[in-house]
Amino acid sequence: MPYDLIVIGSGPGGYVCAIRAAQLGMKVAVVEKDKTFGGTCLNVGCIPSKALLHASELFDEAGEKFGKMGIKVGAPKLDLAAMMKFKDEGVDGNVKGVAFLLKKNKIDSFQGSGRIAAPGKVEVKAAAGETQTLDTKSIVIATGSDVARLRGVEIDEKRIVSSTGALVLEKVPERLLVVGAGVIGLELGSVWRRLGAEVVVVEFLDRILPGTDLDVAKNFQRILQKQGLSFKLSSKVTGVDTSGKKLKATVEPAAGGAAETIEGDVVLVAIGRVPFTEGLGLEDVGVQKDNRGRVVIDAHFATNVPGIYAIGDVIAGPMLAHKAEDEGVAVAEIIAGQAGHVNYDVIPNVVYTFPELATVGKSEEELKEAGITYNVGKFPFTANGRAKVNLQTEGFVKILADAKSDRVLGVHILGPDAGNMIAEAAVAMEFGAAAEDIARTCHAHPTLTEAVKEAALAAGKRSIHM
Ligand SMILES: Cc1cc2nc3c(=O)[nH]c(=O)nc-3n(C[C@H](O)[C@H](O)[C@H](O)COP(=O)(O)OP(=O)(O)OC[C@H]3O[C@@H](n4cnc5c(N)ncnc54)[C@H](O)[C@@H]3O)c2cc1C
């Protein structure tokens, strides 16, 4: 009997889609080419990077802050192998969790590379070489993304690494050169800085975190610099000489000009990710891609070929696990005849450094460009009781509210636990809240969330603790 749905790829987009489809009564199969389920996110992305961020943050705190709180432990010593084991165990637990959920929902899984032989036909080629063809009514492409390469810089995952190699370094580099000041570069740069590396970040643009509210990004850069990361903006790495004991990177001004050499022990190439569709057979079945290699879909995640859909990193939009998950749910519901939907205006984005940077909605630059007038409500963590007593006062909450309606258009939190706190803003925005709605909501004391309430009050120029 044919499947109702075959999902190709078991990342957060694919496995969530499969589970939702099974809940809706479909007969579902998942095809995954790697040995473990969970995709980039669980194996070499969100989960291992957060494990190292967590561990290195505590290592840093033990050295820097414990003494101030009366905890005398002496200088902490790093056992990198044990830290890596801690990270690997975390990954293992998570990928096994996906295997458990697939089984629980009676989803068949096939290990091997999936190719769309024709609409309704998926060919699975196992690592050993044998091939089988599965029949299905619908196909969801959830094949995710791969590391973007830099011309002239060959990644060997030993000395010149992508994020994948940067998660498994066997020793702390004396100097780490990070190419790209995006989320991944800043997170992994922070990890290795905390563990003792000197970290230099080279960025093509004249700012870090392109797309993020500029005022927030500038403040964030200042905080990271105080932690010891150094930045070379408006610069590009054009090559890396690997012949000597030290790597020698050629760095030129982005606008052109005299090159300089920066030495390092490890170079991390973190210039972004590209959609992954290799071997899927899209050209043969005529599935359209755009000029950046992304699968083109309509408002219902349908490609131009009937019965074939796509979600996650392989389509346009922010390359984020929760965006892929929500698309997975939406497309399963659409295939089942329901009204699945993703609100792209309210997708939070978090950088898990310390402090964290979490944003949802529009930046000031975006609002200006759209000609929308807005009020800014800002509240610093220096004025928040809980942040003060915890010695974590860097950063602020910034709320952008429509000048006419007071509706919340964007929330930017630079501060401790911002990634958790942004959920409140996302819920408020989903419900079309005004800044006043947040301001009039009782927030527990003493919590960091009071800074969100105060920023909402500040948007109406009536902050209490400022
Ligand atoms: C270092 C790093 C840190 C990150 N941190 C975060 C974070 O903190 N938060 C966040 O939201 N996002 C984070 N991301 C991004 C996140 O990992 C991706 O957005 C997310 O994994 C996309 O999910 P997906 O399901 O679209 O694809 P993927 O997770 O990439 O999964 C695709 C799967 O498809 C499989 N596949 C591909 N082709 C085939 C084929 N032909 N046949 C069978 N299987 C195939 C692949 O093996 C893979 O398992 C991070 C990424 C990296 C690299």
Coordinates of C-alpha atoms and ligand atoms in Angstrom, one line a residue:
M1 CA 0.0 0.0 0.0
P2 CA 1.4 3.4 -0.9
Y3 CA 2.3 6.0 1.8
D4 CA 0.2 9.1 2.2
L5 CA 3.4 11.1 2.8
I6 CA 7.1 10.6 2.5
V7 CA 9.3 13.2 4.2
I8 CA 12.9 13.4 2.9
G9 CA 15.1 14.6 5.7
S10 CA 14.7 14.2 9.4
G11 CA 15.8 17.6 10.7
P12 CA 13.4 19.7 12.8
G13 CA 11.4 20.4 9.7
G14 CA 11.1 16.8 8.5
Y15 CA 10.6 14.9 11.8
V16 CA 8.0 17.4 13.1
C17 CA 6.2 17.3 9.8
A18 CA 6.1 13.5 9.9
I19 CA 4.8 13.4 13.5
R20 CA 2.0 16.0 12.8
A21 CA 1.0 14.0 9.6
A22 CA 0.8 10.8 11.6
Q23 CA -1.3 12.5 14.2
L24 CA -3.7 13.5 11.5
G25 CA -4.0 9.8 10.5
M26 CA -1.6 9.6 7.5
K27 CA 0.6 6.7 6.8
V28 CA 4.0 8.3 6.9
A29 CA 7.6 7.4 6.1
V30 CA 10.8 9.4 6.7
V31 CA 14.0 9.0 4.7
E32 CA 17.3 10.1 6.2
K33 CA 20.7 9.7 4.7
D34 CA 22.7 10.2 7.9
K35 CA 23.1 7.6 10.6
T36 CA 21.1 9.5 13.2
F37 CA 17.8 11.5 13.0
G38 CA 17.5 15.2 13.9
G39 CA 19.4 16.8 11.0
T40 CA 21.8 19.7 11.3
C41 CA 20.0 21.1 14.4
L42 CA 20.4 18.1 16.7
N43 CA 23.7 16.6 15.3
V44 CA 25.9 19.5 14.3
G45 CA 23.9 22.7 15.0
C46 CA 21.6 24.1 17.7
I47 CA 22.1 21.3 20.3
P48 CA 25.9 20.7 20.3
S49 CA 26.6 24.5 20.1
K50 CA 24.2 25.2 23.0
A51 CA 25.9 22.5 25.1
L52 CA 29.3 24.1 24.5
L53 CA 27.9 27.6 25.1
H54 CA 26.4 26.4 28.4
A55 CA 29.5 24.6 29.6
S56 CA 31.9 27.4 28.6
E57 CA 29.7 30.0 30.2
L58 CA 29.8 28.2 33.5
F59 CA 33.6 27.8 33.1
D60 CA 33.9 31.5 32.5
E61 CA 31.6 32.3 35.5
A62 CA 33.5 30.0 37.8
G63 CA 36.7 31.9 37.0
E64 CA 35.3 35.4 36.9
K65 CA 32.2 35.6 39.1
F66 CA 32.2 32.9 41.7
G67 CA 34.7 34.7 44.0
K68 CA 32.6 37.9 44.0
M69 CA 29.7 35.8 45.3
G70 CA 31.8 34.2 48.1
I71 CA 32.3 30.9 46.3
K72 CA 36.0 30.0 46.6
V73 CA 36.9 27.2 44.2
G74 CA 40.3 28.3 42.9
A75 CA 40.9 28.8 39.2
P76 CA 38.8 26.3 37.1
K77 CA 40.7 23.8 35.0
L78 CA 39.5 22.8 31.6
D79 CA 39.1 19.1 30.7
L80 CA 38.2 19.6 27.0
A81 CA 37.7 16.0 26.3
A82 CA 35.2 15.7 29.2
M83 CA 33.4 18.8 28.0
M84 CA 33.1 17.3 24.5
K85 CA 31.8 14.1 26.0
F86 CA 29.1 16.1 27.9
K87 CA 28.1 17.7 24.5
D88 CA 28.1 14.4 22.7
E89 CA 25.9 12.8 25.4
G90 CA 23.5 15.7 25.0
V91 CA 23.3 15.2 21.3
D92 CA 22.9 11.4 21.7
G93 CA 20.0 11.9 24.1
N94 CA 18.3 14.3 21.7
V95 CA 18.7 12.2 18.5
K96 CA 17.4 9.1 20.4
G97 CA 14.4 11.2 21.4
V98 CA 13.5 11.7 17.8
A99 CA 13.9 8.0 17.0
F100 CA 11.6 7.3 19.9
L101 CA 9.0 9.8 18.7
L102 CA 9.0 8.4 15.2
K103 CA 8.4 4.9 16.5
K104 CA 5.7 6.1 18.9
N105 CA 3.8 7.7 16.1
K106 CA 4.2 4.6 13.9
I107 CA 6.3 6.3 11.3
D108 CA 8.4 4.1 9.1
S109 CA 12.0 5.2 8.7
F110 CA 14.4 4.4 5.9
Q111 CA 18.1 5.0 6.2
G112 CA 19.5 6.1 2.9
S113 CA 19.7 8.9 0.4
G114 CA 16.3 9.8 -1.0
R115 CA 15.7 10.7 -4.7
I116 CA 12.5 11.7 -6.2
A117 CA 12.2 9.4 -9.2
A118 CA 8.8 10.8 -10.2
P119 CA 5.9 12.5 -8.5
G120 CA 4.7 9.8 -6.0
K121 CA 7.9 7.8 -6.2
V122 CA 10.9 8.1 -3.8
E123 CA 13.9 6.0 -4.5
V124 CA 16.0 5.2 -1.3
K125 CA 19.6 4.3 -1.8
A126 CA 21.2 2.8 1.3
A127 CA 24.8 3.4 2.2
A128 CA 25.6 -0.2 1.1
G129 CA 24.3 0.5 -2.3
E130 CA 20.9 -1.3 -2.5
T131 CA 18.0 0.7 -3.8
Q132 CA 14.3 0.5 -3.2
T133 CA 11.4 2.5 -4.5
L134 CA 8.6 3.7 -2.3
D135 CA 5.2 4.9 -3.5
T136 CA 3.4 7.8 -1.9
K137 CA 0.6 10.3 -2.5
S138 CA 2.7 13.3 -1.3
I139 CA 6.3 14.1 -0.8
V140 CA 7.8 16.8 1.5
I141 CA 11.4 17.9 0.8
A142 CA 13.0 18.8 4.1
T143 CA 16.7 18.3 3.1
G144 CA 17.9 21.4 5.0
S145 CA 21.2 23.2 4.3
D146 CA 24.9 22.9 4.1
V147 CA 27.9 25.1 5.0
A148 CA 28.5 28.0 2.6
R149 CA 32.1 27.8 1.3
L150 CA 34.5 30.7 0.8
R151 CA 36.3 30.8 -2.5
G152 CA 40.1 30.2 -2.0
V153 CA 39.7 28.8 1.5
E154 CA 39.5 25.0 1.6
I155 CA 37.7 23.6 4.6
D156 CA 39.6 20.5 6.0
E157 CA 37.6 20.4 9.3
K158 CA 41.0 20.3 11.2
R159 CA 42.7 23.6 10.9
I160 CA 40.2 25.4 8.5
V161 CA 36.8 24.4 9.9
S162 CA 33.2 25.0 9.4
S163 CA 30.8 25.1 12.4
T164 CA 30.9 21.3 12.3
G165 CA 34.6 21.1 12.9
A166 CA 34.5 24.0 15.4
L167 CA 32.3 21.8 17.6
V168 CA 34.9 19.0 17.8
L169 CA 38.3 20.8 18.1
E170 CA 40.7 18.6 20.2
K171 CA 42.5 21.5 21.7
V172 CA 41.9 25.2 22.4
P173 CA 43.5 27.2 19.6
E174 CA 45.9 29.9 20.7
R175 CA 44.3 32.2 18.1
L176 CA 41.0 31.5 16.3
L177 CA 40.2 33.5 13.3
V178 CA 36.4 33.6 12.6
V179 CA 35.3 34.6 9.1
G180 CA 31.8 36.1 9.4
A181 CA 30.1 38.0 12.3
G182 CA 26.8 36.2 12.0
V183 CA 25.1 34.1 14.7
I184 CA 27.2 31.0 14.3
G185 CA 30.5 32.9 14.2
L186 CA 29.7 34.9 17.3
E187 CA 28.4 31.9 19.3
L188 CA 31.3 29.6 18.5
G189 CA 33.8 32.5 18.8
S190 CA 32.4 33.1 22.3
V191 CA 32.8 29.4 23.2
W192 CA 36.5 29.3 22.3
R193 CA 37.2 32.7 23.7
R194 CA 35.8 31.6 27.1
L195 CA 37.9 28.5 26.9
G196 CA 41.1 30.5 26.4
A197 CA 41.5 31.3 22.7
E198 CA 42.3 34.7 21.3
V199 CA 39.5 35.4 18.9
V200 CA 39.5 37.7 15.9
V201 CA 36.3 38.0 13.9
V202 CA 36.6 39.3 10.3
E203 CA 33.4 40.6 8.7
F204 CA 32.8 41.8 5.2
L205 CA 30.1 44.4 6.2
D206 CA 30.7 47.4 8.4
R207 CA 28.6 45.9 11.2
I208 CA 28.0 42.6 13.0
L209 CA 24.8 40.5 12.7
P210 CA 23.4 42.0 9.4
G211 CA 19.6 42.4 9.6
T212 CA 19.5 43.0 13.4
D213 CA 18.5 46.4 14.7
L214 CA 21.7 48.4 14.3
D215 CA 21.6 50.2 17.7
V216 CA 21.3 46.7 19.4
A217 CA 24.0 45.2 17.2
K218 CA 26.4 48.1 18.1
N219 CA 25.8 47.7 21.8
F220 CA 26.2 43.9 21.5
Q221 CA 29.5 44.3 19.7
R222 CA 30.8 46.6 22.5
I223 CA 29.9 43.9 25.1
L224 CA 31.6 41.2 23.1
Q225 CA 34.7 43.3 22.7
K226 CA 34.9 43.8 26.5
Q227 CA 34.9 40.0 26.7
G228 CA 37.9 39.9 24.5
L229 CA 36.6 39.2 21.0
S230 CA 38.1 41.6 18.5
F231 CA 36.5 42.6 15.3
K232 CA 37.8 43.6 11.9
L233 CA 34.8 45.0 10.0
S234 CA 34.6 46.0 6.3
S235 CA 37.2 43.3 5.6
K236 CA 37.4 40.1 3.6
V237 CA 39.5 37.0 3.9
T238 CA 40.7 36.2 0.4
G239 CA 42.9 33.2 1.1
V240 CA 44.6 31.2 3.8
D241 CA 48.2 29.9 3.5
T242 CA 48.3 26.5 5.2
S243 CA 52.0 25.7 4.5
G244 CA 53.5 26.8 7.8
K245 CA 52.8 25.8 11.5
K246 CA 50.5 28.8 11.8
L247 CA 47.8 29.6 9.3
K248 CA 48.3 32.9 7.5
A249 CA 45.0 34.5 6.3
T250 CA 45.1 37.3 3.8
V251 CA 42.7 40.0 4.8
E252 CA 41.7 42.8 2.5
P253 CA 39.5 45.9 3.0
A254 CA 36.0 45.0 1.6
A255 CA 36.2 48.0 -0.7
G256 CA 39.6 47.0 -2.0
G257 CA 43.1 48.2 -0.9
A258 CA 46.2 46.9 0.7
A259 CA 46.1 43.3 2.1
E260 CA 47.4 42.3 5.5
T261 CA 48.2 38.9 7.0
I262 CA 46.5 37.6 10.2
E263 CA 48.0 34.5 11.7
G264 CA 45.9 31.9 13.5
D265 CA 45.9 28.3 14.6
V266 CA 42.4 27.6 13.4
V267 CA 40.2 29.5 10.9
L268 CA 36.4 29.1 11.3
V269 CA 34.5 29.8 8.1
A270 CA 31.0 31.0 9.2
I271 CA 29.7 33.0 6.3
G272 CA 26.3 31.3 6.2
R273 CA 24.6 28.3 4.9
V274 CA 23.2 27.2 1.5
P275 CA 20.1 25.1 0.7
F276 CA 21.0 21.4 0.2
T277 CA 19.3 19.5 -2.7
E278 CA 22.2 17.4 -4.0
G279 CA 21.1 14.0 -5.4
L280 CA 17.4 14.7 -4.9
G281 CA 16.7 14.6 -8.6
L282 CA 14.8 17.9 -8.6
E283 CA 16.0 18.7 -12.1
D284 CA 14.7 15.4 -13.5
V285 CA 11.2 15.9 -12.1
G286 CA 11.2 19.6 -12.9
V287 CA 11.0 21.1 -9.4
Q288 CA 11.8 24.8 -9.7
K289 CA 14.6 26.4 -7.7
D290 CA 15.5 30.1 -7.4
N291 CA 18.8 31.7 -8.2
R292 CA 20.1 30.9 -4.7
G293 CA 19.3 27.2 -5.1
R294 CA 16.3 27.3 -2.8
V295 CA 13.2 25.2 -3.7
V296 CA 10.5 27.6 -4.9
I297 CA 7.1 27.1 -3.1
D298 CA 3.7 28.9 -3.1
A299 CA 1.9 30.1 0.0
H300 CA 1.0 26.5 0.8
F301 CA 4.5 25.1 0.6
A302 CA 3.7 23.4 -2.7
T303 CA 6.3 23.3 -5.4
N304 CA 5.4 23.7 -9.1
V305 CA 5.1 19.9 -9.3
P306 CA 1.8 18.6 -7.9
G307 CA 2.2 16.4 -4.8
I308 CA 5.7 17.7 -4.0
Y309 CA 6.1 20.2 -1.1
A310 CA 9.2 21.8 0.6
I311 CA 9.9 23.3 4.1
G312 CA 12.8 24.4 6.3
D313 CA 16.2 25.6 5.4
V314 CA 15.8 24.4 1.8
I315 CA 13.2 27.1 1.1
A316 CA 13.4 30.9 1.5
G317 CA 13.3 32.6 4.9
P318 CA 15.4 32.6 8.1
M319 CA 17.4 29.4 8.5
L320 CA 16.1 28.5 12.0
A321 CA 15.0 25.3 13.5
H322 CA 11.7 26.6 15.0
K323 CA 10.8 28.1 11.6
A324 CA 11.4 24.7 10.0
E325 CA 9.3 23.0 12.7
D326 CA 6.3 25.4 12.3
E327 CA 6.5 24.9 8.5
G328 CA 6.5 21.1 9.1
V329 CA 3.3 21.3 11.1
A330 CA 1.7 23.7 8.6
V331 CA 2.4 21.6 5.5
A332 CA 1.2 18.4 7.2
E333 CA -2.1 20.2 8.1
I334 CA -2.4 21.6 4.5
I335 CA -1.8 18.1 3.0
A336 CA -4.5 16.8 5.4
G337 CA -6.9 19.5 4.0
Q338 CA -6.6 21.8 7.0
A339 CA -5.6 25.5 7.1
G340 CA -1.9 25.2 8.2
H341 CA -0.2 28.6 8.4
V342 CA 3.1 30.2 9.6
N343 CA 3.2 33.9 10.7
Y344 CA 6.5 35.0 9.3
D345 CA 6.2 38.4 11.1
V346 CA 6.6 36.8 14.5
I347 CA 9.6 34.4 14.3
P348 CA 12.0 35.0 17.2
N349 CA 15.7 35.0 16.5
V350 CA 18.2 34.3 19.3
V351 CA 22.0 34.5 19.6
Y352 CA 23.0 32.3 22.6
T353 CA 26.1 34.2 23.7
F354 CA 26.3 35.9 27.1
P355 CA 24.4 38.1 27.3
E356 CA 21.9 36.6 24.8
L357 CA 20.4 38.7 22.1
A358 CA 16.8 37.9 21.2
T359 CA 14.7 39.7 18.7
V360 CA 11.2 39.4 17.2
G361 CA 9.5 41.5 14.7
K362 CA 10.9 44.7 13.0
S363 CA 14.1 46.6 13.5
E364 CA 14.2 50.4 13.5
E365 CA 15.8 50.3 10.1
E366 CA 13.0 48.2 8.7
L367 CA 10.3 50.5 10.1
K368 CA 12.0 53.6 8.7
E369 CA 12.3 52.0 5.3
A370 CA 8.6 51.1 5.4
G371 CA 7.7 54.7 6.4
I372 CA 6.0 53.5 9.7
T373 CA 6.2 56.0 12.6
Y374 CA 7.0 54.4 15.9
N375 CA 7.8 55.0 19.5
V376 CA 10.8 53.5 21.2
G377 CA 10.6 52.2 24.8
K378 CA 14.0 51.2 26.2
F379 CA 14.9 49.9 29.6
P380 CA 18.4 49.0 30.7
F381 CA 19.2 45.9 32.9
T382 CA 21.3 48.2 35.2
A383 CA 17.9 49.4 36.5
N384 CA 16.4 45.9 37.0
G385 CA 16.7 44.6 40.6
R386 CA 17.3 41.0 39.7
A387 CA 19.9 41.7 37.1
K388 CA 21.7 44.0 39.5
V389 CA 21.8 41.5 42.4
N390 CA 23.0 38.8 40.0
L391 CA 25.8 41.1 38.6
Q392 CA 24.4 40.7 35.1
T393 CA 23.5 44.2 34.2
E394 CA 24.7 44.5 30.6
G395 CA 22.1 45.1 27.9
F396 CA 18.6 46.4 27.7
V397 CA 15.1 45.7 26.4
K398 CA 13.9 47.8 23.5
I399 CA 10.3 47.8 22.3
L400 CA 9.2 49.4 19.1
A401 CA 5.5 50.3 19.0
D402 CA 3.4 51.9 16.3
A403 CA 3.1 55.6 17.0
K404 CA -0.6 55.7 16.1
S405 CA -2.0 52.4 17.4
D406 CA 0.7 51.5 20.0
R407 CA 0.7 48.0 18.5
V408 CA 4.0 46.2 19.3
L409 CA 6.0 45.9 16.0
G410 CA 9.4 44.7 17.3
V411 CA 11.0 43.6 20.5
H412 CA 14.8 43.4 21.0
I413 CA 16.3 42.0 24.2
L414 CA 20.0 42.2 24.8
G415 CA 20.5 40.6 28.2
P416 CA 20.7 37.5 30.4
D417 CA 18.1 34.9 29.5
A418 CA 16.9 37.0 26.6
G419 CA 16.1 33.8 24.6
N420 CA 13.5 32.7 27.1
M421 CA 12.2 36.2 27.7
I422 CA 11.5 36.8 24.0
A423 CA 8.6 34.3 24.1
E424 CA 6.5 36.8 26.0
A425 CA 7.0 39.3 23.2
A426 CA 6.2 36.7 20.5
V427 CA 2.9 35.7 22.3
A428 CA 2.0 39.4 22.7
M429 CA 2.6 40.1 19.0
E430 CA 0.7 37.0 17.9
F431 CA -2.3 38.4 19.8
G432 CA -1.8 41.9 18.3
A433 CA -0.9 43.4 21.6
A434 CA -0.2 47.1 22.2
A435 CA 2.8 48.2 24.3
E436 CA 0.2 49.2 26.9
D437 CA -1.1 45.6 27.1
I438 CA 2.4 44.4 28.1
A439 CA 2.8 47.4 30.5
R440 CA -0.4 46.6 32.3
T441 CA 0.3 42.9 32.6
C442 CA 1.6 42.0 36.1
H443 CA 5.1 40.7 35.9
A444 CA 6.6 38.8 38.9
H445 CA 9.2 40.5 41.1
P446 CA 12.1 40.2 41.2
T447 CA 12.5 38.9 37.6
L448 CA 14.3 40.0 34.5
T449 CA 11.0 40.1 32.8
E450 CA 10.2 43.3 34.7
A451 CA 12.6 44.9 32.2
V452 CA 10.2 44.0 29.4
K453 CA 7.3 45.6 31.3
E454 CA 9.4 48.7 32.0
A455 CA 10.4 49.0 28.3
A456 CA 6.7 48.8 27.4
L457 CA 6.0 51.5 29.9
A458 CA 8.8 53.5 28.5
A459 CA 7.2 53.4 25.0
G460 CA 4.4 55.5 26.7
K461 CA 7.0 57.6 28.5
R462 CA 6.0 56.4 31.9
S463 CA 8.7 53.9 33.0
I464 CA 8.7 53.7 36.8
H465 CA 12.3 52.6 37.6
M466 CA 14.1 55.0 35.3
Ligands
LIG1 C1 26.3 25.5 14.4 C2 24.8 25.8 14.2 C3 24.1 26.3 15.2 C4 22.7 26.5 15.0 N1 22.0 27.0 16.1 C5 20.6 27.2 15.9 C6 19.9 27.6 17.0 O1 20.4 27.8 18.1 N2 18.5 27.8 16.8 C7 18.0 27.6 15.6 O2 16.8 27.8 15.5 N3 18.7 27.2 14.5 C8 20.0 27.0 14.7 N4 20.7 26.5 13.6 C9 20.0 26.3 12.3 C10 19.2 25.0 12.3 O3 20.1 24.0 12.6 C11 18.5 24.8 11.0 O4 17.8 26.0 10.7 C12 17.6 23.6 11.0 O5 18.4 22.5 11.3 C13 16.9 23.5 9.7 O6 16.1 22.3 9.7 P1 15.7 21.5 8.5 O7 14.8 20.4 8.9 O8 15.2 22.4 7.4 O9 17.0 20.9 7.9 P2 18.3 20.1 8.6 O10 18.2 20.1 10.0 O11 19.5 20.5 7.8 O12 17.9 18.5 8.2 C14 18.0 18.1 6.9 C15 18.1 16.6 6.9 O13 17.9 16.1 5.6 C16 18.9 15.0 5.4 N5 19.0 14.9 3.9 C17 19.4 15.8 3.0 N6 19.3 15.3 1.8 C18 18.8 14.1 1.9 C19 18.4 13.1 1.0 N7 18.6 13.2 -0.3 N8 17.9 11.9 1.4 C20 17.8 11.7 2.8 N9 18.1 12.6 3.7 C21 18.6 13.8 3.3 C22 20.1 15.5 6.1 O14 21.0 14.5 6.3 C23 19.5 16.2 7.3 O15 19.5 15.2 8.4 C24 22.1 26.3 13.8 C25 22.9 25.8 12.7 C26 24.2 25.5 12.9 C27 25.0 25.0 11.8

